[in-house]
Coordinates of C-alpha atoms and ligand atoms in Angstrom, one line a residue:
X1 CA 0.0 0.0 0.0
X2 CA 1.6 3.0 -1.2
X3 CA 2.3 5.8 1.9
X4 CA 0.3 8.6 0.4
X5 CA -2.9 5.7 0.4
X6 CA -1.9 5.0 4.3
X7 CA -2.1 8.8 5.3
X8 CA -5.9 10.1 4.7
X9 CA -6.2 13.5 3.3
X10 CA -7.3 15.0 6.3
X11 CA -4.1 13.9 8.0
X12 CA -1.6 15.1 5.4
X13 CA -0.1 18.5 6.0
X14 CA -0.7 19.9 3.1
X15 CA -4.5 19.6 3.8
X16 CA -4.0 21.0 7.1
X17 CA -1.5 24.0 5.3
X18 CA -4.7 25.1 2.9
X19 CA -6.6 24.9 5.9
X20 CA -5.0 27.1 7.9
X21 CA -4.2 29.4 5.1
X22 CA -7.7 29.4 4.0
X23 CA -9.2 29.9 7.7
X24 CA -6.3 33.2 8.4
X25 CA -7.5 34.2 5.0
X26 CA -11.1 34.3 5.6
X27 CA -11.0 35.4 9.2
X28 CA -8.5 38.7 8.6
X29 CA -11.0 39.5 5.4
X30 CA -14.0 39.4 7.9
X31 CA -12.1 41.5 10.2
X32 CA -11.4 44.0 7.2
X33 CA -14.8 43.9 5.9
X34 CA -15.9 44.8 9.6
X35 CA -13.5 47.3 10.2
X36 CA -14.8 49.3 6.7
X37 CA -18.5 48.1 7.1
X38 CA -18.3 50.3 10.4
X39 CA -16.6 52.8 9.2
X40 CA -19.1 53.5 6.4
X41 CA -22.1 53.2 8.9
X42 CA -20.5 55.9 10.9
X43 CA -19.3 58.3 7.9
X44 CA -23.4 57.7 6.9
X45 CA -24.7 58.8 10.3
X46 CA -22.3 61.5 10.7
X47 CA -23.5 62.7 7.4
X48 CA -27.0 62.5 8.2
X49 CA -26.6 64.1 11.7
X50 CA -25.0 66.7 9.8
X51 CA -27.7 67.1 7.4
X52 CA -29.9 66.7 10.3
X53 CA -28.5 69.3 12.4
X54 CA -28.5 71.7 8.9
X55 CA -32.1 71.8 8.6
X56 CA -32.4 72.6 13.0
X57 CA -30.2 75.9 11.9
X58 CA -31.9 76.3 8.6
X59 CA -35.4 76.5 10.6
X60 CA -33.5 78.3 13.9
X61 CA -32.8 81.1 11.2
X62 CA -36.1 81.2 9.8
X63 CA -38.1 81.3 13.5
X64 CA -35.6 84.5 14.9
X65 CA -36.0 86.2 11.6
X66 CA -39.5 85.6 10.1
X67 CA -41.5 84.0 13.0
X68 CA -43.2 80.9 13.9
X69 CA -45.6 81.0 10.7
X70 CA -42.8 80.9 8.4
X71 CA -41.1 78.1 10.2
X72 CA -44.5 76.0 10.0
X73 CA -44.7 76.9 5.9
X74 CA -40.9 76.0 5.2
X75 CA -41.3 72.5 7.1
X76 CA -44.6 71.8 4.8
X77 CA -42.4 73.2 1.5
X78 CA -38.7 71.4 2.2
X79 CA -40.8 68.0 3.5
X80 CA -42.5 68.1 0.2
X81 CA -39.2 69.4 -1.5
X82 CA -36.8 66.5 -0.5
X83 CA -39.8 63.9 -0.9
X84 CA -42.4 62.8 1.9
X85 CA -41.1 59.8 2.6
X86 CA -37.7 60.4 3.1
X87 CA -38.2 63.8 5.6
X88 CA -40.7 64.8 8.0
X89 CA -40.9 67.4 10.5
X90 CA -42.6 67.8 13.6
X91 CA -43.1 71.3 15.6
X92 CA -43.7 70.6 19.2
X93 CA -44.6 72.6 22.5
X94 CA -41.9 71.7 25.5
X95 CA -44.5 68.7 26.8
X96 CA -43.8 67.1 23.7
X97 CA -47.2 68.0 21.9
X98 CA -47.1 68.6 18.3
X99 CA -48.6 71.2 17.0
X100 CA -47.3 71.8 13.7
X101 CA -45.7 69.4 10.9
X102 CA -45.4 68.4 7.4
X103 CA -47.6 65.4 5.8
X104 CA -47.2 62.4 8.3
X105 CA -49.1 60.3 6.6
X106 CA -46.2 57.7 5.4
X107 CA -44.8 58.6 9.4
X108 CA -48.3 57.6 11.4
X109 CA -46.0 55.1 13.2
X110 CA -43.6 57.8 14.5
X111 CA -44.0 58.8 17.6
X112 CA -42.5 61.9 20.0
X113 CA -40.0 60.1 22.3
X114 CA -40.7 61.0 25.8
X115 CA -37.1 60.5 27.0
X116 CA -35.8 62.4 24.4
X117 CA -37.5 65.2 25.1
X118 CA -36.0 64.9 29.0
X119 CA -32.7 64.5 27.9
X120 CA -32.9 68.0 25.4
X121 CA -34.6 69.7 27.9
X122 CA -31.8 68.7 30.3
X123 CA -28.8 70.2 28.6
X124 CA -29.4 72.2 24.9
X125 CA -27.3 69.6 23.1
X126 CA -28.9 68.2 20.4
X127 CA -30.7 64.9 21.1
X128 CA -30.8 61.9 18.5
X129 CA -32.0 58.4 17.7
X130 CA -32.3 55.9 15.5
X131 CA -35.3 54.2 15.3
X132 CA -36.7 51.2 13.0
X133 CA -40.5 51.8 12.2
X134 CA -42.7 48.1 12.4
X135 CA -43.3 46.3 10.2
X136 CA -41.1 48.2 7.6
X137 CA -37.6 47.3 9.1
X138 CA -36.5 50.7 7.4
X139 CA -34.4 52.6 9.9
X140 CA -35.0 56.5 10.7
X141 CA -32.4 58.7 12.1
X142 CA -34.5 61.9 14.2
X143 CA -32.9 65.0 15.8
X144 CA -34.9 66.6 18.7
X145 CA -33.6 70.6 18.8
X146 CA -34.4 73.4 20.3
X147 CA -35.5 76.1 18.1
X148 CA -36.3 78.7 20.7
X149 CA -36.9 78.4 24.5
X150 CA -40.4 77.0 23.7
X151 CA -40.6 75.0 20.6
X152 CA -39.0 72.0 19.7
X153 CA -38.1 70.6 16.2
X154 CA -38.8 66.7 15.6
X155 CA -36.8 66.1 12.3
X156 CA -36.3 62.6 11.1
X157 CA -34.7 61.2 7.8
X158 CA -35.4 58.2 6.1
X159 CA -31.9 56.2 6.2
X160 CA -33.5 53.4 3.1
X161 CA -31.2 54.4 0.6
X162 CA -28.2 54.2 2.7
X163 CA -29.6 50.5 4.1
X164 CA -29.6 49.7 0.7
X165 CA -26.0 50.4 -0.2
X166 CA -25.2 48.7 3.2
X167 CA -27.0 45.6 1.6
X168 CA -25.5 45.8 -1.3
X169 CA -22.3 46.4 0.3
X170 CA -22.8 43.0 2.4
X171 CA -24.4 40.6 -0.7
X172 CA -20.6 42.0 -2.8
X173 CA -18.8 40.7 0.4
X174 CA -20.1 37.6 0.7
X175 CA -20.1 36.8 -2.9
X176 CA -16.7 37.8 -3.4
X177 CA -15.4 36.6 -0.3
X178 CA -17.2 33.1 -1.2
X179 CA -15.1 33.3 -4.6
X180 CA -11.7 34.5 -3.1
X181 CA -11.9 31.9 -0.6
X182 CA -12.0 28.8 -3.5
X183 CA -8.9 30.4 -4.7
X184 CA -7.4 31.2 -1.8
X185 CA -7.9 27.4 -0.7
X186 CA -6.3 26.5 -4.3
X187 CA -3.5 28.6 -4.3
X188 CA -3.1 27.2 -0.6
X189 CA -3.0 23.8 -1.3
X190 CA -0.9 24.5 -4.4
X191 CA 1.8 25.9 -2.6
X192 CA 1.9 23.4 0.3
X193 CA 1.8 20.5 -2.5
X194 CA 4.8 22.7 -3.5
X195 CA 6.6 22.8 -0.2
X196 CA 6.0 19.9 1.0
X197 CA 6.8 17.8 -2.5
X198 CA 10.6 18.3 -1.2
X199 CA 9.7 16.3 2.4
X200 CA 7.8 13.4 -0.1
X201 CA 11.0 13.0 -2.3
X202 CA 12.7 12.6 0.9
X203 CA 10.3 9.9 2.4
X204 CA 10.1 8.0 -1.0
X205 CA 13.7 7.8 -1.1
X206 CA 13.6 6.4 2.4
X207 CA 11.0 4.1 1.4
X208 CA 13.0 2.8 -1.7
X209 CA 16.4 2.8 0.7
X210 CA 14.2 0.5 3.0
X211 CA 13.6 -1.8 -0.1
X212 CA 17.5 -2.5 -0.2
X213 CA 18.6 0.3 -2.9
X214 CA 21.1 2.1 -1.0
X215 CA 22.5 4.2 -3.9
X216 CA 19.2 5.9 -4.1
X217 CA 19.8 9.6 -3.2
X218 CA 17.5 12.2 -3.0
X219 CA 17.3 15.0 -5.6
X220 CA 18.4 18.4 -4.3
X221 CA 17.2 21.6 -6.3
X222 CA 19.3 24.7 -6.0
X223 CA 16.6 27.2 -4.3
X224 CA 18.7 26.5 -0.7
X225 CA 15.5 26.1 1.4
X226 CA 15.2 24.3 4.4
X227 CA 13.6 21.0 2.2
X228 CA 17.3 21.4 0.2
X229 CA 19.4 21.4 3.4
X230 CA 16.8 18.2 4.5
X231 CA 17.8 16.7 1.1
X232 CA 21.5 17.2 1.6
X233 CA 21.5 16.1 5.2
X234 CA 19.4 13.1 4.8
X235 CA 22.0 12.0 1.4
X236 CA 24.9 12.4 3.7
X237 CA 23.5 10.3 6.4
X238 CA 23.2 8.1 3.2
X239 CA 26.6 8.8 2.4
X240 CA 28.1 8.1 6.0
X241 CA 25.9 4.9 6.4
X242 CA 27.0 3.4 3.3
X243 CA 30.6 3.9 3.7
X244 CA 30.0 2.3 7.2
X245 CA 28.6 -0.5 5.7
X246 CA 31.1 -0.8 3.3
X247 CA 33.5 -0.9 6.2
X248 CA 31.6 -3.7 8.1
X249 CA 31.6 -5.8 4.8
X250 CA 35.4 -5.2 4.0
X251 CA 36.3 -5.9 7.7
X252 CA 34.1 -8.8 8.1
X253 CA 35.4 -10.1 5.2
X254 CA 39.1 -9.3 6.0
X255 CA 38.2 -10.9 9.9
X256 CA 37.1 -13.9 8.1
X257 CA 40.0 -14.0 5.5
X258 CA 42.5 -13.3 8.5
X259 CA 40.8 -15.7 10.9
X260 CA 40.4 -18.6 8.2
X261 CA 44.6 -18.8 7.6
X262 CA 45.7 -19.5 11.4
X263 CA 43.0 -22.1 11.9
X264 CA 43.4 -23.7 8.9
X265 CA 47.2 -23.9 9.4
X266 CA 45.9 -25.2 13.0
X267 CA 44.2 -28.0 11.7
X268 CA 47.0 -28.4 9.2
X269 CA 49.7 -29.4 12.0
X270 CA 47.1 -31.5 13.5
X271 CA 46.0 -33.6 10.8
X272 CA 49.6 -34.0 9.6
X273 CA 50.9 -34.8 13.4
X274 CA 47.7 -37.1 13.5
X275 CA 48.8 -39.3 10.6
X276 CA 52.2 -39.5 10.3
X277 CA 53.5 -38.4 13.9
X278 CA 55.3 -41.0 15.7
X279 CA 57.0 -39.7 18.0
X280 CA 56.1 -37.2 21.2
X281 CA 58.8 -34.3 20.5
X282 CA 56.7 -34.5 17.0
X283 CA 53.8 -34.2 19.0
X284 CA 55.3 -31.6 21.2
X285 CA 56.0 -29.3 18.3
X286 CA 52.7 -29.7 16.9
X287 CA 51.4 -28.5 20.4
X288 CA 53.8 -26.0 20.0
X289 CA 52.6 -25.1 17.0
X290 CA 49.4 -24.7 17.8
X291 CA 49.9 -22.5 20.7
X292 CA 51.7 -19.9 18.6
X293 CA 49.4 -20.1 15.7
X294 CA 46.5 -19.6 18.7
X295 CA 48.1 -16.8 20.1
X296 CA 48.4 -15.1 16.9
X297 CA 44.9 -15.9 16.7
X298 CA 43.9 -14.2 20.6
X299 CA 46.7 -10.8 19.7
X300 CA 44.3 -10.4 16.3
X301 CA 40.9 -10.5 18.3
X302 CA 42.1 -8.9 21.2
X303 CA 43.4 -5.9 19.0
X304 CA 40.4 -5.6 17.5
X305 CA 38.5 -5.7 20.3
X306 CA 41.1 -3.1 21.7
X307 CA 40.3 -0.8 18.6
X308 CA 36.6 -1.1 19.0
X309 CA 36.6 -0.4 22.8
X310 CA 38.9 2.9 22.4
X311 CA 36.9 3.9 19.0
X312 CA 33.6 3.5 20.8
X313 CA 35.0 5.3 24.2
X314 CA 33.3 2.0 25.7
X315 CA 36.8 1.6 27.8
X316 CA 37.3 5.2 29.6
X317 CA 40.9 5.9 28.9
X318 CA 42.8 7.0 32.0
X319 CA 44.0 10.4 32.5
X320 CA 47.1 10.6 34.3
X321 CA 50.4 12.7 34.3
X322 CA 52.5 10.9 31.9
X323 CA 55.9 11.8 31.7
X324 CA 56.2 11.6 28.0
X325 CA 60.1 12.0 27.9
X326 CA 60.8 8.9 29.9
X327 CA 58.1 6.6 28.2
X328 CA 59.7 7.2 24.5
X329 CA 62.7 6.6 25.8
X330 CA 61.6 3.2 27.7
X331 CA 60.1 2.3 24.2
X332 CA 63.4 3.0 22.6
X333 CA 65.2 1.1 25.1
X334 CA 62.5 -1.8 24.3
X335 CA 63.0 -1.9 20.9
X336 CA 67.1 -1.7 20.9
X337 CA 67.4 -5.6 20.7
X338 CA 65.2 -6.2 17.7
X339 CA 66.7 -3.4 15.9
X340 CA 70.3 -4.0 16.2
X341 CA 69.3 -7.8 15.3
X342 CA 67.9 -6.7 12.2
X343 CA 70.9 -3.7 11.4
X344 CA 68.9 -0.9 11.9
X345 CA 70.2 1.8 13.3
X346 CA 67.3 3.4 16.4
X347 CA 68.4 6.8 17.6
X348 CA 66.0 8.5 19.7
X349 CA 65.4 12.2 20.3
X350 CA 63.9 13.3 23.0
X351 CA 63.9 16.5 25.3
X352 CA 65.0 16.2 29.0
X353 CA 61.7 16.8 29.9
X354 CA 58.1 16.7 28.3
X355 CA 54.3 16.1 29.9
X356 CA 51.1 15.2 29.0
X357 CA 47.8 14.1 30.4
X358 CA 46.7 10.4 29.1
X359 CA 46.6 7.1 29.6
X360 CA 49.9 5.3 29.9
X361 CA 49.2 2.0 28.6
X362 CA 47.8 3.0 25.4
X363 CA 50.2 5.9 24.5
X364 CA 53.2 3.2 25.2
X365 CA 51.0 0.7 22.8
X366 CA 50.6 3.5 19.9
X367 CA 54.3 4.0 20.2
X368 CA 55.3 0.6 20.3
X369 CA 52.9 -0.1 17.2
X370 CA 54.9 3.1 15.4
X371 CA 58.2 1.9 16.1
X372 CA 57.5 -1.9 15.4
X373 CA 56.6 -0.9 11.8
X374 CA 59.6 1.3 11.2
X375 CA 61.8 -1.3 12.3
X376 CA 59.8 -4.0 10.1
X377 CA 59.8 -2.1 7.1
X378 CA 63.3 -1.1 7.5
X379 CA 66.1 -2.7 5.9
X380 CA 69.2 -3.9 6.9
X381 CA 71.4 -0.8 7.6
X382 CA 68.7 2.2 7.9
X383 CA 68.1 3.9 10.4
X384 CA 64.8 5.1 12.5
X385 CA 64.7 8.3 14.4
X386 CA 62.1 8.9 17.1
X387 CA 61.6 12.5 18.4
X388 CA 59.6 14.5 20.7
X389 CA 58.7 18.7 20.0
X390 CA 55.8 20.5 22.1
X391 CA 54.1 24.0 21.6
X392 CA 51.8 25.2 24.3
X393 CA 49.6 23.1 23.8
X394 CA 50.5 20.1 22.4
X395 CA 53.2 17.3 22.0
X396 CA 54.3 16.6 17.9
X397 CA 55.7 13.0 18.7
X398 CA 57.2 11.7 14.9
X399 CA 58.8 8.4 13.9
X400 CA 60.6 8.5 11.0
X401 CA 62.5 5.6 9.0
X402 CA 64.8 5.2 5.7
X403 CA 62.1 1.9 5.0
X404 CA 60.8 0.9 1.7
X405 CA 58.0 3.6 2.3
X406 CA 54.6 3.3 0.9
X407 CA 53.4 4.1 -2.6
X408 CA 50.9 6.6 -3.4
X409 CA 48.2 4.4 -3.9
X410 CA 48.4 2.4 -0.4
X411 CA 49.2 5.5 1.7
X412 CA 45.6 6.7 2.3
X413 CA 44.4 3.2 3.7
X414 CA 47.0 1.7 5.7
X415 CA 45.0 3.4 8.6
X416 CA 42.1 1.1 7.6
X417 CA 41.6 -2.4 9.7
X418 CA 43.3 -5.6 7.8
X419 CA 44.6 -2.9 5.3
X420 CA 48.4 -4.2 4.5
X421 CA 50.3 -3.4 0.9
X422 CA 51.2 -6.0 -1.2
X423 CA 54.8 -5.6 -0.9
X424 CA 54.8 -5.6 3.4
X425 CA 53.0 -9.6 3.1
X426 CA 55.9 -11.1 3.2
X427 CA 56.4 -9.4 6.5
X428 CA 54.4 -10.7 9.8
X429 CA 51.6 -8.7 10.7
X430 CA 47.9 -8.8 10.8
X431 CA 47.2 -5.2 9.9
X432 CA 46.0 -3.7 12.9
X433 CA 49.0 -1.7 14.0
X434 CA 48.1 1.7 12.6
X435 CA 44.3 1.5 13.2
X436 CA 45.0 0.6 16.9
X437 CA 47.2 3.5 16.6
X438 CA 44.7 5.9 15.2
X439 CA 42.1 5.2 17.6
X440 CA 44.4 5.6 20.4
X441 CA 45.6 9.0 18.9
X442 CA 42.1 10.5 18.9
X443 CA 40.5 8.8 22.1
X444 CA 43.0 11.4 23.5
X445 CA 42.2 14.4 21.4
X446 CA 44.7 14.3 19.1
X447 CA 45.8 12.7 15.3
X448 CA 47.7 11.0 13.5
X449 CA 49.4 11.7 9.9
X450 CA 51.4 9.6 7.3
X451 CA 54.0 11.0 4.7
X452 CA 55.9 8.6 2.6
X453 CA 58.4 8.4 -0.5
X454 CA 58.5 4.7 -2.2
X455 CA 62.3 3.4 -1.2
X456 CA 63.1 6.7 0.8
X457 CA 61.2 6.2 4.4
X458 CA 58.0 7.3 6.0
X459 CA 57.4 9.6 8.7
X460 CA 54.8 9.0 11.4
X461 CA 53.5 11.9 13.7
X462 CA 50.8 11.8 16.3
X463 CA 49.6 14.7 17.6
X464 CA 48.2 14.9 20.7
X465 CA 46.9 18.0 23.3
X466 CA 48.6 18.5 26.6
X467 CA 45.6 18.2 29.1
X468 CA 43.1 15.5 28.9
X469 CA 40.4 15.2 26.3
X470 CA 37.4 15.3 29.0
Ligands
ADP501 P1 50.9 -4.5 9.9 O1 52.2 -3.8 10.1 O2 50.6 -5.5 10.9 O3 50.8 -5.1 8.5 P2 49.7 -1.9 10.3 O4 48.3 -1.5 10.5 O5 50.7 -1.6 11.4 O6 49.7 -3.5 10.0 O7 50.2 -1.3 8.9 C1 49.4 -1.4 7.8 C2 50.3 -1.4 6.6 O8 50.9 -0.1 6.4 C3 51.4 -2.3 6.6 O9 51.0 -3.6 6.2 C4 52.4 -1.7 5.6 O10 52.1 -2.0 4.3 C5 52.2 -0.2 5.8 N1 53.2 0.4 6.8 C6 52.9 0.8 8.0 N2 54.0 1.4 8.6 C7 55.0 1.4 7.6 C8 56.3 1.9 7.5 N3 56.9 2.4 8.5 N4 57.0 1.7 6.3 C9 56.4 1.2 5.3 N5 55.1 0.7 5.3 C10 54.4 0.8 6.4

């Protein structure tokens, strides 16, 4: 079942990326729309109150300078003037009676509001309402004013035509908000189908990895988004697990390769001794035999497993105050015999004093490693030269020989486990020398470097830091 079949729709975050672009969209248009429907509602009454308030000063004008008759003719003429039923006016006494107005017929529903009347007759501020008449739902906006000390102006306006462009107004919204927000949910989903096309290259990639096809690798585009840099990390975790498991197969291979010889030569001697051994010093050698073909056999594990434990910082290294001057020199001293056997000249250069933080037993291992080499690889009447520099922070400790040196070719894998050159086979070894050494060298911080020129020599050096790696 293919993973896009597995994860429903609703689950996928692309869906939920339309939705909650869709659902921002919609709600900050609402809030928009709400913000500028009140504004217009407010710029309309404003300009009605203003128009309102006009015709109260109109009429003021009209009572100081032409009298009460006048006033009761212009409301009749500007009612009639700007259409019955969309003003009226009503004269009233202080109680609220009317005695005066223009046709109310289309306004019999209107009545003189009792509380307004309080409120104007409390302060001389203008009073006004809005009211919406029954049975009509058309709303009215009225301004109660004084005109003089004892008559009051009623003056309302229709507000239908403004209701209407409010209505209008809302029915434009909704259809066009109902319109934006399909293509707002399409150009959603279209861009999280976009961004998130990156994370499903990754997954099927996974998915075809987890089907055995390592090589697979995920294409990266060159935009340098966050999907790219997922891209890149996720094909160099591909990268760094296949080289690992290259590694495991080449070792496991070279383990079996390397363990197959001294048991087979085991049984050799046995089978041999077995059949045509007569004697017991025959049978003595073969034990014999077997014992040094089985300690070859415990040094090879027990180095690996060495190299595994320091590599995986399963076995804590000790930290102690080694003086480093001394131990080179006890090396030297160690490796005197099997160097003057072989004609090789060891000279050893080392300062009076020199210190460092580490574990004793594994330093003395990496050096004895180092030096077992450049002796090995030495011929007759070389020489191999051991020295000792420091800086502030760290000891430069280099072993360097006149040996057959390494070619080109071999140089960058004789740190690798089994890894030994064609030409060194004739020489004993088992090819763990140099990765012990390697993993010593950095369990404490530091490194190790080879240089080498074919028939000249090589040159060792280990770096390592003065104080502890913590
Ligand atoms: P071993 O010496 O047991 O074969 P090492 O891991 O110590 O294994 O070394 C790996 C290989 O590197 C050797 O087989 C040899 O080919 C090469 N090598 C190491 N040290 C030297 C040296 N000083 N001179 C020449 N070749 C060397």
């Amino acid at each position: 079942m293919s993973l896009r079949k597995r994860i429903s729709l609703r689950n996928t975050l692309a869906f939920r990326l339309t939705l909650w672009y869709a659902g921002i969209f919609t709600v900050s248009s609402c809030v928009a729309f709400l913000l500028f429907y009140t504004l217009i509602t407010s710029w309309i009454r404003d300009r009605t109150d203003q128009e309102l308030l006009g015709q109260v000063n109109r009429f003021s004008t009209l009572l100081a300078a032409e009298g009460i008759e006048a006033v009761k003719n212009g409301a009749v003429i500007e009612a009639q003037a700007a259409g019955v039923k969309k003003v009226f006016f009503r004269l009233l006494s202080l109680n609220g009676q009317a005695f005066s107005s223009s046709n109310m017929s289309y306004w019999k529903n209107i009545t003189v509001s009792g509380t307004a009347i309080k409120e104007l007759l409390r302060g001389s501020n203008p009073v006004y309402e809005t009211i919406t008449i029954p049975d009509r739902k058309e709303k009215v906006r009225i301004l109660y004013a004084l005109l003089s000390r004892s008559i009051i102006l009623q003056v309302g306006e229709a507000m239908e035509s403004y209701s209407r462009f409010l209505d209008a107004f809302k029915g434009i919204f909704i259809i066009t908000m109902t319109f934006l927000i399909f293509v707002a949910a399409g150009i959603g989903w279209f861009m999280a189908r976009r961004a998130v096309s990156g994370v499903e290259a990754v997954t099927r990639t996974a998915q075809r990895i987890s089907g055995g096809t390592l090589e697979d690798r995920v294409p990266v585009k060159t935009q340098g988004d966050e999907i790219d840099q997922l891209a890149v990390t996720f094909n160099q975790m591909l990268d760094r697990i296949q080289t690992l498991l290259t590694e495991i197969k080449e070792m496991s291979e070279n383990l079996a390769h390397d363990l197959r010889s001294p048991i087979t030569r085991i049984r050799g001697i046995a089978e041999v001794t077995l059949t045509n051994g007569k004697s017991l010093s025959e049978y003595e050698s073969m034990a014999a035999n077997t014992i040094e073909e089985c300690d070859r056999l415990l040094d090879m594990i027990n180095t690996m497993l060495m190299i595994s434990k320091t590599e995986s910082g399963v076995d804590k290294l000790s930290s102690e105050e080694i003086d480093l001057a001394g131990l080179v020199r006890e090396v030297c001293e160690l490796f005197e015999p099997p160097a003057e056997d072989k004609g090789v000249t060891l000279s050893c250069n080392v300062p009076v004093r020199s210190h460092l933080v580490g574990d004793t037993r594994m330093i003395q291992r990496m050096l004895s490693n180092l030096l077992d080499n450049a002796i090995k690889y030495t011929p007759s009447g070389g020489t191999v030269t051991v020295s000792v520099s420091e800086d502030d922070t760290r000891v430069i400790i280099s072993v360097k020989d006149t040996g057959y040196g390494i070619s080109p070719s071999d140089l960058p894998r004789v740190f690798e486990r089994f890894y030994r050159s064609d030409q060194s086979r004739s020489q004993s070894g088992i090819g763990l020398g140099l990765s012990l050494a390697r993993a010593i060298a950095r369990a404490h911080g530091g490194e190790i470097t080879g240089t080498s020129t074919p028939n000249q020599g090589s040159t060792f050096t280990v770096t390592l830091p003065k104080s502890a790696k913590k």
